[in-house]
PDB file of N, CA and C in Angstrom:
ATOM      1  N   MET L   1     -12.857  -0.033 -19.131  1.00 79.00           N
ATOM      2  CA  MET L   1     -13.593  -1.248 -18.921  1.00 79.00           C
ATOM      3  C   MET L   1     -13.435  -1.686 -17.469  1.00 79.00           C
ATOM      4  N   ILE L   2     -14.548  -1.954 -16.829  1.00 83.00           N
ATOM      5  CA  ILE L   2     -14.538  -2.402 -15.442  1.00 83.00           C
ATOM      6  C   ILE L   2     -14.943  -3.870 -15.426  1.00 83.00           C
ATOM      7  N   PRO L   3     -14.032  -4.762 -15.008  1.00 81.00           N
ATOM      8  CA  PRO L   3     -14.372  -6.189 -14.982  1.00 81.00           C
ATOM      9  C   PRO L   3     -15.353  -6.504 -13.855  1.00 81.00           C
ATOM     10  N   ALA L   4     -16.123  -7.543 -14.055  1.00 86.00           N
ATOM     11  CA  ALA L   4     -17.077  -7.968 -13.034  1.00 86.00           C
ATOM     12  C   ALA L   4     -16.329  -8.529 -11.828  1.00 86.00           C
ATOM     13  N   VAL L   5     -16.788  -8.197 -10.650  1.00 88.00           N
ATOM     14  CA  VAL L   5     -16.156  -8.658  -9.420  1.00 88.00           C
ATOM     15  C   VAL L   5     -16.192 -10.183  -9.340  1.00 88.00           C
ATOM     16  N   SER L   6     -17.283 -10.786  -9.820  1.00 84.00           N
ATOM     17  CA  SER L   6     -17.397 -12.242  -9.742  1.00 84.00           C
ATOM     18  C   SER L   6     -16.330 -12.931 -10.579  1.00 84.00           C
ATOM     19  N   LEU L   7     -15.943 -12.354 -11.706  1.00 87.00           N
ATOM     20  CA  LEU L   7     -14.893 -12.954 -12.522  1.00 87.00           C
ATOM     21  C   LEU L   7     -13.519 -12.811 -11.876  1.00 87.00           C
ATOM     22  N   ILE L   8     -13.294 -11.722 -11.190  1.00 91.00           N
ATOM     23  CA  ILE L   8     -12.032 -11.540 -10.479  1.00 91.00           C
ATOM     24  C   ILE L   8     -11.930 -12.545  -9.331  1.00 91.00           C
ATOM     25  N   VAL L   9     -13.031 -12.700  -8.587  1.00 91.00           N
ATOM     26  CA  VAL L   9     -13.042 -13.654  -7.474  1.00 91.00           C
ATOM     27  C   VAL L   9     -12.884 -15.077  -8.007  1.00 91.00           C
ATOM     28  N   PHE L  10     -13.573 -15.396  -9.107  1.00 91.00           N
ATOM     29  CA  PHE L  10     -13.456 -16.723  -9.718  1.00 91.00           C
ATOM     30  C   PHE L  10     -12.015 -17.011 -10.126  1.00 91.00           C
ATOM     31  N   SER L  11     -11.385 -16.070 -10.807  1.00 92.00           N
ATOM     32  CA  SER L  11     -10.012 -16.276 -11.267  1.00 92.00           C
ATOM     33  C   SER L  11      -9.039 -16.442 -10.102  1.00 92.00           C
ATOM     34  N   ALA L  12      -9.194 -15.605  -9.085  1.00 94.00           N
ATOM     35  CA  ALA L  12      -8.273 -15.661  -7.955  1.00 94.00           C
ATOM     36  C   ALA L  12      -8.448 -16.946  -7.148  1.00 94.00           C
ATOM     37  N   LEU L  13      -9.689 -17.293  -6.803  1.00 94.00           N
ATOM     38  CA  LEU L  13      -9.908 -18.471  -5.973  1.00 94.00           C
ATOM     39  C   LEU L  13      -9.621 -19.770  -6.716  1.00 94.00           C
ATOM     40  N   SER L  14     -10.011 -19.846  -7.976  1.00 94.00           N
ATOM     41  CA  SER L  14      -9.738 -21.063  -8.736  1.00 94.00           C
ATOM     42  C   SER L  14      -8.238 -21.257  -8.927  1.00 94.00           C
ATOM     43  N   GLY L  15      -7.544 -20.197  -9.268  1.00 95.00           N
ATOM     44  CA  GLY L  15      -6.094 -20.291  -9.427  1.00 95.00           C
ATOM     45  C   GLY L  15      -5.405 -20.677  -8.136  1.00 95.00           C
ATOM     46  N   LEU L  16      -5.847 -20.102  -7.034  1.00 95.00           N
ATOM     47  CA  LEU L  16      -5.266 -20.438  -5.737  1.00 95.00           C
ATOM     48  C   LEU L  16      -5.540 -21.889  -5.375  1.00 95.00           C
ATOM     49  N   GLY L  17      -6.786 -22.320  -5.524  1.00 95.00           N
ATOM     50  CA  GLY L  17      -7.157 -23.676  -5.138  1.00 95.00           C
ATOM     51  C   GLY L  17      -6.468 -24.735  -5.968  1.00 95.00           C
ATOM     52  N   PHE L  18      -6.512 -24.598  -7.285  1.00 96.00           N
ATOM     53  CA  PHE L  18      -5.883 -25.600  -8.134  1.00 96.00           C
ATOM     54  C   PHE L  18      -4.363 -25.532  -8.072  1.00 96.00           C
ATOM     55  N   GLY L  19      -3.823 -24.346  -7.862  1.00 95.00           N
ATOM     56  CA  GLY L  19      -2.379 -24.227  -7.666  1.00 95.00           C
ATOM     57  C   GLY L  19      -1.923 -24.924  -6.395  1.00 95.00           C
ATOM     58  N   MET L  20      -2.715 -24.786  -5.330  1.00 94.00           N
ATOM     59  CA  MET L  20      -2.384 -25.485  -4.087  1.00 94.00           C
ATOM     60  C   MET L  20      -2.485 -26.991  -4.267  1.00 94.00           C
ATOM     61  N   MET L  21      -3.484 -27.446  -5.032  1.00 94.00           N
ATOM     62  CA  MET L  21      -3.628 -28.886  -5.272  1.00 94.00           C
ATOM     63  C   MET L  21      -2.415 -29.440  -6.019  1.00 94.00           C
ATOM     64  N   VAL L  22      -1.953 -28.729  -7.024  1.00 96.00           N
ATOM     65  CA  VAL L  22      -0.768 -29.164  -7.767  1.00 96.00           C
ATOM     66  C   VAL L  22       0.448 -29.155  -6.855  1.00 96.00           C
ATOM     67  N   TRP L  23       0.603 -28.095  -6.082  1.00 95.00           N
ATOM     68  CA  TRP L  23       1.734 -27.957  -5.167  1.00 95.00           C
ATOM     69  C   TRP L  23       1.755 -29.109  -4.156  1.00 95.00           C
ATOM     70  N   LEU L  24       0.595 -29.421  -3.596  1.00 92.00           N
ATOM     71  CA  LEU L  24       0.511 -30.524  -2.633  1.00 92.00           C
ATOM     72  C   LEU L  24       0.724 -31.869  -3.317  1.00 92.00           C
ATOM     73  N   GLY L  25       0.233 -32.015  -4.543  1.00 91.00           N
ATOM     74  CA  GLY L  25       0.406 -33.265  -5.271  1.00 91.00           C
ATOM     75  C   GLY L  25       1.850 -33.546  -5.631  1.00 91.00           C
ATOM     76  N   LEU L  26       2.631 -32.509  -5.827  1.00 93.00           N
ATOM     77  CA  LEU L  26       4.050 -32.685  -6.133  1.00 93.00           C
ATOM     78  C   LEU L  26       4.889 -32.944  -4.890  1.00 93.00           C
ATOM     79  N   GLY L  27       4.273 -32.860  -3.728  1.00 89.00           N
ATOM     80  CA  GLY L  27       4.999 -33.167  -2.494  1.00 89.00           C
ATOM     81  C   GLY L  27       5.529 -31.971  -1.753  1.00 89.00           C
ATOM     82  N   TYR L  28       5.258 -30.773  -2.227  1.00 90.00           N
ATOM     83  CA  TYR L  28       5.683 -29.566  -1.512  1.00 90.00           C
ATOM     84  C   TYR L  28       4.582 -29.200  -0.536  1.00 90.00           C
ATOM     85  N   GLY L  29       4.937 -28.946   0.670  1.00 85.00           N
ATOM     86  CA  GLY L  29       3.938 -28.611   1.674  1.00 85.00           C
ATOM     87  C   GLY L  29       4.088 -29.507   2.877  1.00 85.00           C
ATOM     88  N   PRO L  30       3.099 -29.496   3.749  1.00 87.00           N
ATOM     89  CA  PRO L  30       3.203 -30.299   4.963  1.00 87.00           C
ATOM     90  C   PRO L  30       3.227 -31.788   4.649  1.00 87.00           C
ATOM     91  N   GLN L  31       3.986 -32.534   5.429  1.00 84.00           N
ATOM     92  CA  GLN L  31       4.156 -33.962   5.192  1.00 84.00           C
ATOM     93  C   GLN L  31       3.399 -34.831   6.188  1.00 84.00           C
ATOM     94  N   LEU L  32       3.231 -34.364   7.410  1.00 84.00           N
ATOM     95  CA  LEU L  32       2.623 -35.184   8.457  1.00 84.00           C
ATOM     96  C   LEU L  32       1.608 -34.383   9.255  1.00 84.00           C
ATOM     97  N   GLY L  33       0.712 -35.115   9.886  1.00 87.00           N
ATOM     98  CA  GLY L  33      -0.195 -34.507  10.854  1.00 87.00           C
ATOM     99  C   GLY L  33      -1.409 -33.861  10.233  1.00 87.00           C
ATOM    100  N   TRP L  34      -2.053 -33.074  11.046  1.00 89.00           N
ATOM    101  CA  TRP L  34      -3.296 -32.439  10.631  1.00 89.00           C
ATOM    102  C   TRP L  34      -3.057 -31.292   9.661  1.00 89.00           C
ATOM    103  N   HIS L  35      -1.807 -30.867   9.501  1.00 90.00           N
ATOM    104  CA  HIS L  35      -1.499 -29.803   8.555  1.00 90.00           C
ATOM    105  C   HIS L  35      -1.802 -30.230   7.118  1.00 90.00           C
ATOM    106  N   VAL L  36      -1.628 -31.503   6.831  1.00 90.00           N
ATOM    107  CA  VAL L  36      -1.932 -32.012   5.484  1.00 90.00           C
ATOM    108  C   VAL L  36      -3.424 -31.890   5.219  1.00 90.00           C
ATOM    109  N   PHE L  37      -4.231 -32.307   6.193  1.00 91.00           N
ATOM    110  CA  PHE L  37      -5.680 -32.206   6.043  1.00 91.00           C
ATOM    111  C   PHE L  37      -6.110 -30.759   5.891  1.00 91.00           C
ATOM    112  N   LEU L  38      -5.533 -29.870   6.677  1.00 94.00           N
ATOM    113  CA  LEU L  38      -5.880 -28.452   6.596  1.00 94.00           C
ATOM    114  C   LEU L  38      -5.516 -27.864   5.243  1.00 94.00           C
ATOM    115  N   ALA L  39      -4.344 -28.199   4.723  1.00 93.00           N
ATOM    116  CA  ALA L  39      -3.924 -27.681   3.419  1.00 93.00           C
ATOM    117  C   ALA L  39      -4.829 -28.201   2.307  1.00 93.00           C
ATOM    118  N   CYS L  40      -5.195 -29.480   2.370  1.00 93.00           N
ATOM    119  CA  CYS L  40      -6.094 -30.045   1.358  1.00 93.00           C
ATOM    120  C   CYS L  40      -7.485 -29.421   1.449  1.00 93.00           C
ATOM    121  N   ALA L  41      -7.962 -29.190   2.666  1.00 95.00           N
ATOM    122  CA  ALA L  41      -9.270 -28.569   2.847  1.00 95.00           C
ATOM    123  C   ALA L  41      -9.273 -27.127   2.332  1.00 95.00           C
ATOM    124  N   LEU L  42      -8.195 -26.397   2.564  1.00 96.00           N
ATOM    125  CA  LEU L  42      -8.103 -25.025   2.051  1.00 96.00           C
ATOM    126  C   LEU L  42      -8.070 -25.001   0.524  1.00 96.00           C
ATOM    127  N   ALA L  43      -7.337 -25.939  -0.080  1.00 96.00           N
ATOM    128  CA  ALA L  43      -7.269 -25.996  -1.543  1.00 96.00           C
ATOM    129  C   ALA L  43      -8.631 -26.327  -2.132  1.00 96.00           C
ATOM    130  N   LEU L  44      -9.306 -27.305  -1.557  1.00 96.00           N
ATOM    131  CA  LEU L  44     -10.630 -27.683  -2.047  1.00 96.00           C
ATOM    132  C   LEU L  44     -11.639 -26.564  -1.814  1.00 96.00           C
ATOM    133  N   GLY L  45     -11.555 -25.904  -0.681  1.00 96.00           N
ATOM    134  CA  GLY L  45     -12.456 -24.789  -0.389  1.00 96.00           C
ATOM    135  C   GLY L  45     -12.264 -23.613  -1.342  1.00 96.00           C
ATOM    136  N   ALA L  46     -11.026 -23.316  -1.675  1.00 96.00           N
ATOM    137  CA  ALA L  46     -10.765 -22.218  -2.615  1.00 96.00           C
ATOM    138  C   ALA L  46     -11.279 -22.559  -4.008  1.00 96.00           C
ATOM    139  N   ALA L  47     -11.074 -23.792  -4.457  1.00 95.00           N
ATOM    140  CA  ALA L  47     -11.571 -24.192  -5.770  1.00 95.00           C
ATOM    141  C   ALA L  47     -13.099 -24.183  -5.792  1.00 95.00           C
ATOM    142  N   ALA L  48     -13.736 -24.648  -4.724  1.00 94.00           N
ATOM    143  CA  ALA L  48     -15.197 -24.628  -4.643  1.00 94.00           C
ATOM    144  C   ALA L  48     -15.719 -23.192  -4.593  1.00 94.00           C
ATOM    145  N   GLY L  49     -15.011 -22.325  -3.893  1.00 93.00           N
ATOM    146  CA  GLY L  49     -15.392 -20.913  -3.868  1.00 93.00           C
ATOM    147  C   GLY L  49     -15.308 -20.269  -5.247  1.00 93.00           C
ATOM    148  N   GLY L  50     -14.314 -20.673  -6.029  1.00 91.00           N
ATOM    149  CA  GLY L  50     -14.230 -20.185  -7.409  1.00 91.00           C
ATOM    150  C   GLY L  50     -15.396 -20.651  -8.246  1.00 91.00           C
ATOM    151  N   LEU L  51     -15.846 -21.896  -8.045  1.00 88.00           N
ATOM    152  CA  LEU L  51     -17.013 -22.395  -8.772  1.00 88.00           C
ATOM    153  C   LEU L  51     -18.269 -21.624  -8.389  1.00 88.00           C
ATOM    154  N   VAL L  52     -18.441 -21.340  -7.122  1.00 87.00           N
ATOM    155  CA  VAL L  52     -19.598 -20.563  -6.678  1.00 87.00           C
ATOM    156  C   VAL L  52     -19.549 -19.153  -7.256  1.00 87.00           C
ATOM    157  N   ALA L  53     -18.368 -18.565  -7.327  1.00 88.00           N
ATOM    158  CA  ALA L  53     -18.237 -17.226  -7.907  1.00 88.00           C
ATOM    159  C   ALA L  53     -18.563 -17.234  -9.388  1.00 88.00           C
ATOM    160  N   SER L  54     -18.227 -18.318 -10.096  1.00 85.00           N
ATOM    161  CA  SER L  54     -18.574 -18.379 -11.512  1.00 85.00           C
ATOM    162  C   SER L  54     -20.080 -18.502 -11.697  1.00 85.00           C
ATOM    163  N   LEU L  55     -20.754 -19.197 -10.786  1.00 83.00           N
ATOM    164  CA  LEU L  55     -22.215 -19.270 -10.855  1.00 83.00           C
ATOM    165  C   LEU L  55     -22.855 -17.937 -10.474  1.00 83.00           C
ATOM    166  N   TRP L  56     -22.225 -17.206  -9.578  1.00 83.00           N
ATOM    167  CA  TRP L  56     -22.694 -15.889  -9.170  1.00 83.00           C
ATOM    168  C   TRP L  56     -22.680 -14.935 -10.371  1.00 83.00           C
ATOM    169  N   HIS L  57     -21.750 -15.148 -11.284  1.00 81.00           N
ATOM    170  CA  HIS L  57     -21.634 -14.299 -12.465  1.00 81.00           C
ATOM    171  C   HIS L  57     -22.844 -14.436 -13.394  1.00 81.00           C
ATOM    172  N   LEU L  58     -23.557 -15.548 -13.328  1.00 82.00           N
ATOM    173  CA  LEU L  58     -24.707 -15.757 -14.209  1.00 82.00           C
ATOM    174  C   LEU L  58     -25.886 -14.869 -13.856  1.00 82.00           C
ATOM    175  N   GLY L  59     -25.952 -14.388 -12.645  1.00 79.00           N
ATOM    176  CA  GLY L  59     -26.936 -13.376 -12.307  1.00 79.00           C
ATOM    177  C   GLY L  59     -28.182 -13.849 -11.594  1.00 79.00           C
ATOM    178  N   SER L  60     -28.712 -15.005 -11.898  1.00 77.00           N
ATOM    179  CA  SER L  60     -29.924 -15.455 -11.228  1.00 77.00           C
ATOM    180  C   SER L  60     -29.785 -16.927 -10.856  1.00 77.00           C
ATOM    181  N   PRO L  61     -30.457 -17.345  -9.793  1.00 75.00           N
ATOM    182  CA  PRO L  61     -30.367 -18.747  -9.382  1.00 75.00           C
ATOM    183  C   PRO L  61     -30.862 -19.730 -10.442  1.00 75.00           C
ATOM    184  N   ALA L  62     -31.838 -19.330 -11.238  1.00 78.00           N
ATOM    185  CA  ALA L  62     -32.357 -20.235 -12.281  1.00 78.00           C
ATOM    186  C   ALA L  62     -31.294 -20.503 -13.343  1.00 78.00           C
ATOM    187  N   ARG L  63     -30.550 -19.480 -13.718  1.00 77.00           N
ATOM    188  CA  ARG L  63     -29.489 -19.669 -14.708  1.00 77.00           C
ATOM    189  C   ARG L  63     -28.374 -20.558 -14.168  1.00 77.00           C
ATOM    190  N   ALA L  64     -28.062 -20.390 -12.888  1.00 78.00           N
ATOM    191  CA  ALA L  64     -27.030 -21.225 -12.279  1.00 78.00           C
ATOM    192  C   ALA L  64     -27.488 -22.678 -12.224  1.00 78.00           C
ATOM    193  N   ARG L  65     -28.756 -22.901 -11.905  1.00 79.00           N
ATOM    194  CA  ARG L  65     -29.287 -24.264 -11.849  1.00 79.00           C
ATOM    195  C   ARG L  65     -29.246 -24.911 -13.222  1.00 79.00           C
ATOM    196  N   PHE L  66     -29.620 -24.180 -14.262  1.00 79.00           N
ATOM    197  CA  PHE L  66     -29.578 -24.736 -15.616  1.00 79.00           C
ATOM    198  C   PHE L  66     -28.153 -24.954 -16.097  1.00 79.00           C
ATOM    199  N   ALA L  67     -27.241 -24.093 -15.679  1.00 77.00           N
ATOM    200  CA  ALA L  67     -25.838 -24.268 -16.077  1.00 77.00           C
ATOM    201  C   ALA L  67     -25.266 -25.550 -15.496  1.00 77.00           C
ATOM    202  N   LEU L  68     -25.669 -25.902 -14.272  1.00 77.00           N
ATOM    203  CA  LEU L  68     -25.166 -27.125 -13.655  1.00 77.00           C
ATOM    204  C   LEU L  68     -25.898 -28.374 -14.132  1.00 77.00           C
ATOM    205  N   SER L  69     -27.183 -28.242 -14.464  1.00 81.00           N
ATOM    206  CA  SER L  69     -27.952 -29.434 -14.827  1.00 81.00           C
ATOM    207  C   SER L  69     -27.818 -29.791 -16.300  1.00 81.00           C
ATOM    208  N   GLN L  70     -27.429 -28.853 -17.160  1.00 77.00           N
ATOM    209  CA  GLN L  70     -27.356 -29.124 -18.591  1.00 77.00           C
ATOM    210  C   GLN L  70     -25.922 -29.015 -19.101  1.00 77.00           C
ATOM    211  N   TRP L  71     -24.979 -29.556 -18.366  1.00 70.00           N
ATOM    212  CA  TRP L  71     -23.576 -29.446 -18.735  1.00 70.00           C
ATOM    213  C   TRP L  71     -23.242 -30.261 -19.956  1.00 70.00           C
ATOM    214  N   ARG L  72     -24.012 -31.312 -20.274  1.00 75.00           N
ATOM    215  CA  ARG L  72     -23.699 -32.163 -21.426  1.00 75.00           C
ATOM    216  C   ARG L  72     -24.049 -31.490 -22.756  1.00 75.00           C
ATOM    217  N   SER L  73     -24.934 -30.519 -22.729  1.00 75.00           N
ATOM    218  CA  SER L  73     -25.342 -29.891 -23.982  1.00 75.00           C
ATOM    219  C   SER L  73     -24.648 -28.562 -24.246  1.00 75.00           C
ATOM    220  N   SER L  74     -23.604 -28.233 -23.484  1.00 63.00           N
ATOM    221  CA  SER L  74     -22.967 -26.934 -23.665  1.00 63.00           C
ATOM    222  C   SER L  74     -22.127 -26.873 -24.935  1.00 63.00           C
ATOM    223  N   TRP L  75     -21.639 -28.000 -25.423  1.00 61.00           N
ATOM    224  CA  TRP L  75     -20.840 -27.985 -26.647  1.00 61.00           C
ATOM    225  C   TRP L  75     -21.585 -28.729 -27.700  1.00 61.00           C
TER     226      TRP L  75
END
């Protein structure tokens, strides 16, 4: 079985981004200066990249648009 590249990228980037957010929220990491902003921007960018990779897995832009616009009816 060969996993889809988009799912691997989604798992890696989402885990990295949200893990960094938790790590920064607990107080581990930079404390002062622009390093805090950079770390927060990297965490948010990685999580956003994971979201884009999950939409990439759907295959077509129309499916991605419907997945984002009809989130209330998924369950």
